[in-house]
């Protein structure tokens, strides 16, 4: 009983699980609506409209409409291909391989996107059920598919259209947390002295940030895509954030490359059997960069003030960066990372 209650509570608040349930219910409603609209005249092909409606309920509004258009195009191309092939190749067993080959080749046209192979499948089904030579029957196929696709896209647009900006913000926040944690780990050891093992751990962690960058970039693209053609403008404004932007992710990606550069430089100067003497100034610089990254996640409007506090020391250390090659390169890399964050505030 407690397990059921926990699941119910999970569905009552915004979550991936609730979104799956909502989209499933919408697909069911779209199928029912499409069947109700087309059943009086659908005849033996009544499955086509609800089938197309379910396929049109995708994870974004724009995806529903573009998918509906592609689906209608592939069905039209498939039935036309089946009609032409059945006219030129009257023997059914001979028509099947011909329609499959031509359908797969036609489906390679980039305008059909990932749905191009449906031309061959549609043509194959039409040829095998004996409807390829009946123009009126083929027109019914196209009409039913079009009605179903439009019904599914309308349901997805008008009934709780999906918005994924929260997921984008959460992914970027997770990225900033990983970057800050890596920087603080480096700062702690750099202050007291570090070994080859420490540096190797930093390099592995910094390389792992690239995966977090890819996850955040995909989430931000997905979030922006879900806002396109979406009528829930108030909901979009509520969950939109400067963090859910491609520019922020691109700059954090360059910050991560700077962190990797610093970790590799520190690994190169570490002795295999002994630790390197601590560098409190460099450690402070790494911690301040971590502070700035965390401020970006918590309140982007405060980022400029946070960077102003530390900017003078960053510039001072950079001016003296030539004193020691490896340390100077680290300071320059951190300074470049700070510059990337400063650009976010402009």
Short mmCIF file of C-alpha atoms in Angstrom, two decimals:
data_model
loop_
_atom_site.label_atom_id
_atom_site.label_comp_id
_atom_site.label_asym_id
_atom_site.label_seq_id
_atom_site.Cartn_x
_atom_site.Cartn_y
_atom_site.Cartn_z
CA UNK A 1 0.00 0.00 0.00
CA UNK A 2 2.82 2.41 0.86
CA UNK A 3 4.47 1.61 -2.46
CA UNK A 4 1.29 2.57 -4.33
CA UNK A 5 1.04 5.77 -2.31
CA UNK A 6 4.64 6.70 -3.20
CA UNK A 7 3.94 6.10 -6.88
CA UNK A 8 0.82 8.26 -6.68
CA UNK A 9 2.78 11.07 -5.04
CA UNK A 10 5.41 10.74 -7.77
CA UNK A 11 2.73 11.18 -10.43
CA UNK A 12 1.24 14.21 -8.66
CA UNK A 13 4.38 16.33 -9.05
CA UNK A 14 6.24 17.22 -12.25
CA UNK A 15 8.45 14.30 -13.20
CA UNK A 16 9.49 12.12 -16.09
CA UNK A 17 7.09 9.41 -14.88
CA UNK A 18 4.13 11.77 -14.93
CA UNK A 19 5.03 12.97 -18.40
CA UNK A 20 5.05 9.39 -19.66
CA UNK A 21 1.60 8.80 -18.20
CA UNK A 22 0.24 12.06 -19.64
CA UNK A 23 1.59 11.33 -23.11
CA UNK A 24 0.19 7.78 -22.98
CA UNK A 25 -3.27 9.07 -22.03
CA UNK A 26 -3.09 11.67 -24.80
CA UNK A 27 -2.17 8.99 -27.34
CA UNK A 28 -5.15 6.93 -26.22
CA UNK A 29 -7.47 9.93 -26.52
CA UNK A 30 -6.07 10.77 -29.94
CA UNK A 31 -6.66 7.20 -31.11
CA UNK A 32 -10.24 7.29 -29.83
CA UNK A 33 -10.91 10.66 -31.45
CA UNK A 34 -9.48 9.55 -34.79
CA UNK A 35 -11.53 6.35 -34.73
CA UNK A 36 -14.71 8.23 -33.87
CA UNK A 37 -14.19 10.70 -36.73
CA UNK A 38 -13.39 8.14 -39.41
CA UNK A 39 -15.27 4.98 -38.43
CA UNK A 40 -18.48 5.84 -40.36
CA UNK A 41 -16.61 5.78 -43.67
CA UNK A 42 -13.40 3.85 -42.91
CA UNK A 43 -14.74 0.40 -43.73
CA UNK A 44 -12.18 -2.39 -43.41
CA UNK A 45 -9.33 0.12 -42.98
CA UNK A 46 -10.62 1.58 -39.71
CA UNK A 47 -7.28 0.88 -37.98
CA UNK A 48 -5.39 3.39 -40.11
CA UNK A 49 -6.63 6.62 -38.49
CA UNK A 50 -6.06 5.67 -34.81
CA UNK A 51 -2.74 4.10 -35.78
CA UNK A 52 -1.59 7.36 -37.38
CA UNK A 53 -2.95 9.38 -34.44
CA UNK A 54 -0.88 7.45 -31.90
CA UNK A 55 2.28 7.97 -33.97
CA UNK A 56 1.61 11.73 -34.12
CA UNK A 57 1.60 12.16 -30.31
CA UNK A 58 5.32 12.81 -29.88
CA UNK A 59 7.38 14.49 -27.16
CA UNK A 60 7.18 17.97 -28.74
CA UNK A 61 4.46 19.97 -30.46
CA UNK A 62 6.60 20.81 -33.45
CA UNK A 63 7.61 17.16 -33.72
CA UNK A 64 3.93 16.18 -33.86
CA UNK A 65 3.17 18.45 -36.81
CA UNK A 66 6.35 17.77 -38.76
CA UNK A 67 5.93 14.06 -38.06
CA UNK A 68 2.31 14.19 -39.21
CA UNK A 69 3.38 15.87 -42.45
CA UNK A 70 6.11 13.29 -43.07
CA UNK A 71 3.75 10.46 -42.25
CA UNK A 72 1.13 11.73 -44.69
CA UNK A 73 3.84 12.11 -47.32
CA UNK A 74 5.18 8.59 -46.84
CA UNK A 75 1.69 7.06 -47.01
CA UNK A 76 0.90 9.01 -50.17
CA UNK A 77 4.21 7.98 -51.75
CA UNK A 78 3.68 4.37 -50.71
CA UNK A 79 0.18 4.01 -52.18
CA UNK A 80 1.18 5.79 -55.39
CA UNK A 81 4.18 3.50 -55.71
CA UNK A 82 2.00 0.44 -55.06
CA UNK A 83 -0.50 1.57 -57.72
CA UNK A 84 2.23 2.16 -60.32
CA UNK A 85 4.00 -1.13 -59.60
CA UNK A 86 0.77 -3.16 -59.63
CA UNK A 87 -0.10 -1.63 -63.01
CA UNK A 88 3.28 -2.45 -64.55
CA UNK A 89 3.90 -5.75 -62.73
CA UNK A 90 0.55 -7.54 -62.49
CA UNK A 91 1.87 -10.71 -60.84
CA UNK A 92 1.68 -10.26 -57.04
CA UNK A 93 4.76 -12.26 -56.14
CA UNK A 94 6.84 -10.28 -58.61
CA UNK A 95 5.40 -6.93 -57.49
CA UNK A 96 6.42 -7.43 -53.84
CA UNK A 97 10.23 -7.23 -54.27
CA UNK A 98 9.88 -4.42 -56.82
CA UNK A 99 7.76 -2.25 -54.53
CA UNK A 100 10.10 -2.89 -51.58
CA UNK A 101 13.24 -1.97 -53.52
CA UNK A 102 11.72 1.17 -55.04
CA UNK A 103 10.12 2.15 -51.72
CA UNK A 104 13.41 1.89 -49.82
CA UNK A 105 15.21 3.90 -52.49
CA UNK A 106 12.51 6.60 -52.51
CA UNK A 107 12.61 6.70 -48.73
CA UNK A 108 16.23 7.83 -48.85
CA UNK A 109 15.08 11.31 -49.84
CA UNK A 110 16.08 13.54 -46.96
CA UNK A 111 12.65 15.23 -46.77
CA UNK A 112 11.20 11.99 -45.40
CA UNK A 113 13.77 11.95 -42.60
CA UNK A 114 13.75 8.81 -40.43
CA UNK A 115 10.28 7.81 -41.69
CA UNK A 116 11.33 7.10 -45.28
CA UNK A 117 11.27 3.33 -44.85
CA UNK A 118 7.51 3.53 -44.29
CA UNK A 119 7.11 4.05 -48.05
CA UNK A 120 8.26 0.49 -48.67
CA UNK A 121 6.15 -0.89 -45.81
CA UNK A 122 3.02 0.94 -46.95
CA UNK A 123 3.51 -0.13 -50.55
CA UNK A 124 4.11 -3.73 -49.44
CA UNK A 125 0.90 -3.85 -47.35
CA UNK A 126 -1.17 -2.30 -50.13
CA UNK A 127 0.15 -4.76 -52.73
CA UNK A 128 -0.36 -7.80 -50.49
CA UNK A 129 -3.97 -6.94 -49.51
CA UNK A 130 -4.96 -6.55 -53.14
CA UNK A 131 -5.93 -2.88 -52.93
CA UNK A 132 -3.15 -1.55 -55.16
CA UNK A 133 -5.27 -1.42 -58.31
CA UNK A 134 -8.27 0.29 -56.67
CA UNK A 135 -7.72 4.06 -56.86
CA UNK A 136 -10.69 4.84 -54.60
CA UNK A 137 -9.45 2.44 -51.95
CA UNK A 138 -5.98 3.98 -52.12
CA UNK A 139 -7.45 7.47 -51.69
CA UNK A 140 -9.15 6.18 -48.57
CA UNK A 141 -5.79 5.03 -47.19
CA UNK A 142 -4.33 8.49 -47.65
CA UNK A 143 -7.39 10.26 -46.20
CA UNK A 144 -7.53 8.02 -43.13
CA UNK A 145 -3.82 8.43 -42.42
CA UNK A 146 -4.06 12.19 -42.85
CA UNK A 147 -7.07 12.45 -40.54
CA UNK A 148 -5.38 10.35 -37.89
CA UNK A 149 -2.15 12.33 -38.05
CA UNK A 150 -3.97 15.66 -37.75
CA UNK A 151 -6.07 14.36 -34.86
CA UNK A 152 -2.96 13.20 -32.98
CA UNK A 153 -1.10 16.47 -33.58
CA UNK A 154 -4.13 18.51 -32.45
CA UNK A 155 -4.50 16.52 -29.23
CA UNK A 156 -0.78 16.92 -28.48
CA UNK A 157 -0.99 20.67 -29.14
CA UNK A 158 -4.19 21.51 -27.30
CA UNK A 159 -4.07 19.09 -24.36
CA UNK A 160 -1.11 19.75 -22.03
CA UNK A 161 1.50 20.18 -24.78
CA UNK A 162 4.87 18.95 -23.47
CA UNK A 163 7.51 21.46 -22.31
CA UNK A 164 11.00 20.23 -21.38
CA UNK A 165 12.65 23.44 -20.19
CA UNK A 166 12.75 22.14 -16.60
CA UNK A 167 14.80 19.16 -17.77
CA UNK A 168 17.17 21.52 -19.59
CA UNK A 169 17.67 23.66 -16.50
CA UNK A 170 18.22 20.59 -14.31
CA UNK A 171 20.80 19.16 -16.73
CA UNK A 172 22.81 22.41 -16.81
CA UNK A 173 22.58 22.68 -13.01
CA UNK A 174 23.94 19.13 -12.74
CA UNK A 175 26.78 20.08 -15.08
CA UNK A 176 27.72 23.12 -12.98
CA UNK A 177 27.68 20.95 -9.85
CA UNK A 178 30.11 18.47 -11.46
CA UNK A 179 32.40 21.25 -12.64
CA UNK A 180 32.44 22.92 -9.21
CA UNK A 181 33.07 19.60 -7.43
CA UNK A 182 36.00 18.81 -9.73
CA UNK A 183 37.50 22.26 -9.18
CA UNK A 184 37.15 22.02 -5.39
CA UNK A 185 38.73 18.57 -5.40
CA UNK A 186 41.68 19.97 -7.34
CA UNK A 187 41.93 23.06 -5.11
CA UNK A 188 42.03 21.00 -1.92
CA UNK A 189 45.02 18.97 -3.05
CA UNK A 190 46.79 21.82 -4.83
CA UNK A 191 46.78 23.83 -1.60
CA UNK A 192 48.50 21.06 0.42
CA UNK A 193 50.48 19.36 -2.36
CA UNK A 194 49.45 16.72 -4.89
CA UNK A 195 50.69 13.40 -6.21
CA UNK A 196 50.48 11.56 -9.50
CA UNK A 197 47.46 9.63 -8.20
CA UNK A 198 45.66 12.87 -7.38
CA UNK A 199 46.39 14.32 -10.82
CA UNK A 200 45.29 11.12 -12.54
CA UNK A 201 41.96 11.29 -10.68
CA UNK A 202 41.50 14.91 -11.76
CA UNK A 203 42.21 14.10 -15.40
CA UNK A 204 39.65 11.27 -15.36
CA UNK A 205 37.08 13.52 -13.69
CA UNK A 206 37.72 16.38 -16.13
CA UNK A 207 37.33 14.04 -19.11
CA UNK A 208 34.07 12.80 -17.60
CA UNK A 209 32.78 16.38 -17.71
CA UNK A 210 32.60 16.07 -21.49
CA UNK A 211 29.81 13.52 -21.10
CA UNK A 212 27.94 15.87 -18.75
CA UNK A 213 28.33 18.63 -21.35
CA UNK A 214 26.80 16.41 -24.05
CA UNK A 215 23.89 15.51 -21.76
CA UNK A 216 23.27 19.18 -20.95
CA UNK A 217 23.56 20.21 -24.59
CA UNK A 218 21.02 17.56 -25.66
CA UNK A 219 18.66 18.58 -22.86
CA UNK A 220 18.90 22.27 -23.78
CA UNK A 221 18.26 21.54 -27.46
CA UNK A 222 15.29 19.36 -26.47
CA UNK A 223 13.93 22.06 -24.17
CA UNK A 224 14.17 24.76 -26.85
CA UNK A 225 12.61 22.42 -29.38
CA UNK A 226 9.67 21.76 -27.05
CA UNK A 227 9.00 25.50 -26.79
CA UNK A 228 8.59 25.90 -30.55
CA UNK A 229 4.98 26.07 -31.78
CA UNK A 230 3.89 25.47 -28.18
CA UNK A 231 0.80 27.44 -27.05
CA UNK A 232 1.67 27.21 -23.32
CA UNK A 233 3.45 30.55 -23.30
CA UNK A 234 2.85 31.22 -19.60
CA UNK A 235 4.16 27.79 -18.65
CA UNK A 236 7.22 28.34 -20.85
CA UNK A 237 7.97 31.70 -19.23
CA UNK A 238 7.60 30.12 -15.81
CA UNK A 239 10.20 27.41 -16.39
CA UNK A 240 12.48 29.23 -18.79
CA UNK A 241 15.88 30.22 -17.43
CA UNK A 242 19.15 31.68 -18.68
CA UNK A 243 20.62 28.29 -17.80
CA UNK A 244 18.44 26.61 -20.43
CA UNK A 245 20.33 28.33 -23.24
CA UNK A 246 22.81 27.01 -25.78
CA UNK A 247 25.25 29.87 -25.16
CA UNK A 248 25.57 28.97 -21.47
CA UNK A 249 26.24 25.32 -22.30
CA UNK A 250 28.79 26.26 -24.96
CA UNK A 251 30.67 28.46 -22.51
CA UNK A 252 30.52 25.85 -19.76
CA UNK A 253 31.91 23.39 -22.29
CA UNK A 254 34.92 25.66 -22.79
CA UNK A 255 35.25 26.01 -19.01
CA UNK A 256 35.36 22.20 -18.80
CA UNK A 257 38.10 22.11 -21.42
CA UNK A 258 40.01 24.61 -19.28
CA UNK A 259 39.58 22.36 -16.24
CA UNK A 260 40.91 19.43 -18.26
CA UNK A 261 43.86 21.51 -19.42
CA UNK A 262 44.72 22.47 -15.83
CA UNK A 263 44.43 18.87 -14.63
CA UNK A 264 46.75 17.64 -17.40
CA UNK A 265 49.29 20.38 -16.64
CA UNK A 266 49.26 19.49 -12.94
CA UNK A 267 49.64 15.81 -13.81
CA UNK A 268 52.68 16.58 -15.94
CA UNK A 269 54.54 18.25 -13.07
CA UNK A 270 53.64 15.58 -10.48
CA UNK A 271 56.47 13.26 -9.52
CA UNK A 272 55.73 9.50 -9.63
CA UNK A 273 57.01 8.79 -6.12
CA UNK A 274 56.62 12.14 -4.39
CA UNK A 275 54.11 14.92 -4.03
CA UNK A 276 54.42 18.42 -5.44
CA UNK A 277 54.61 21.31 -2.99
CA UNK A 278 51.33 23.12 -2.39
CA UNK A 279 50.37 26.30 -4.21
CA UNK A 280 47.80 28.21 -2.10
CA UNK A 281 47.38 31.01 -4.64
CA UNK A 282 46.51 28.62 -7.47
CA UNK A 283 44.22 26.69 -5.11
CA UNK A 284 42.38 29.91 -4.24
CA UNK A 285 42.00 30.66 -7.93
CA UNK A 286 40.46 27.23 -8.57
CA UNK A 287 38.08 27.66 -5.64
CA UNK A 288 36.98 31.06 -6.87
CA UNK A 289 36.26 29.63 -10.29
CA UNK A 290 34.20 26.93 -8.55
CA UNK A 291 32.35 29.68 -6.63
CA UNK A 292 31.54 31.48 -9.87
CA UNK A 293 30.24 28.29 -11.51
CA UNK A 294 27.98 27.64 -8.50
CA UNK A 295 26.67 31.22 -8.58
CA UNK A 296 25.81 30.72 -12.25
CA UNK A 297 23.62 27.75 -11.26
CA UNK A 298 22.02 29.39 -8.22
CA UNK A 299 21.38 32.92 -9.53
CA UNK A 300 22.81 33.94 -12.93
CA UNK A 301 21.96 37.59 -12.15
CA UNK A 302 24.57 37.57 -9.35
CA UNK A 303 27.32 36.14 -11.55
CA UNK A 304 28.69 39.54 -12.64
CA UNK A 305 29.13 40.65 -9.02
CA UNK A 306 30.83 37.37 -8.09
CA UNK A 307 33.27 37.69 -10.97
CA UNK A 308 34.05 41.35 -10.17
CA UNK A 309 35.15 40.37 -6.67
CA UNK A 310 37.77 37.95 -7.99
CA UNK A 311 38.63 39.56 -11.32
CA UNK A 312 41.49 41.72 -10.00
CA UNK A 313 43.35 38.78 -8.47
CA UNK A 314 42.87 36.66 -11.59
CA UNK A 315 44.40 39.43 -13.71
CA UNK A 316 47.25 39.92 -11.23
CA UNK A 317 48.16 36.25 -11.29
CA UNK A 318 47.91 36.17 -15.05
CA UNK A 319 50.29 39.12 -15.35
CA UNK A 320 52.87 37.14 -13.40
CA UNK A 321 52.17 33.87 -15.16
CA UNK A 322 55.54 33.74 -16.89
CA UNK A 323 57.43 33.03 -13.69
CA UNK A 324 56.91 29.28 -13.91
CA UNK A 325 55.79 27.58 -17.11
CA UNK A 326 53.34 24.97 -15.81
CA UNK A 327 51.87 27.23 -13.12
CA UNK A 328 51.59 30.09 -15.59
CA UNK A 329 49.74 27.89 -18.08
CA UNK A 330 47.33 26.82 -15.32
CA UNK A 331 46.65 30.43 -14.36
CA UNK A 332 46.04 31.35 -18.00
CA UNK A 333 43.65 28.39 -18.45
CA UNK A 334 41.67 29.40 -15.35
CA UNK A 335 41.67 33.02 -16.49
CA UNK A 336 40.27 31.98 -19.87
CA UNK A 337 37.56 29.99 -18.07
CA UNK A 338 36.64 33.05 -16.02
CA UNK A 339 36.45 35.07 -19.25
CA UNK A 340 33.95 32.57 -20.63
CA UNK A 341 31.76 33.03 -17.56
CA UNK A 342 32.08 36.82 -17.82
CA UNK A 343 30.69 36.63 -21.34
CA UNK A 344 27.52 35.01 -19.95
CA UNK A 345 26.75 38.19 -18.01
CA UNK A 346 26.96 40.50 -21.01
#
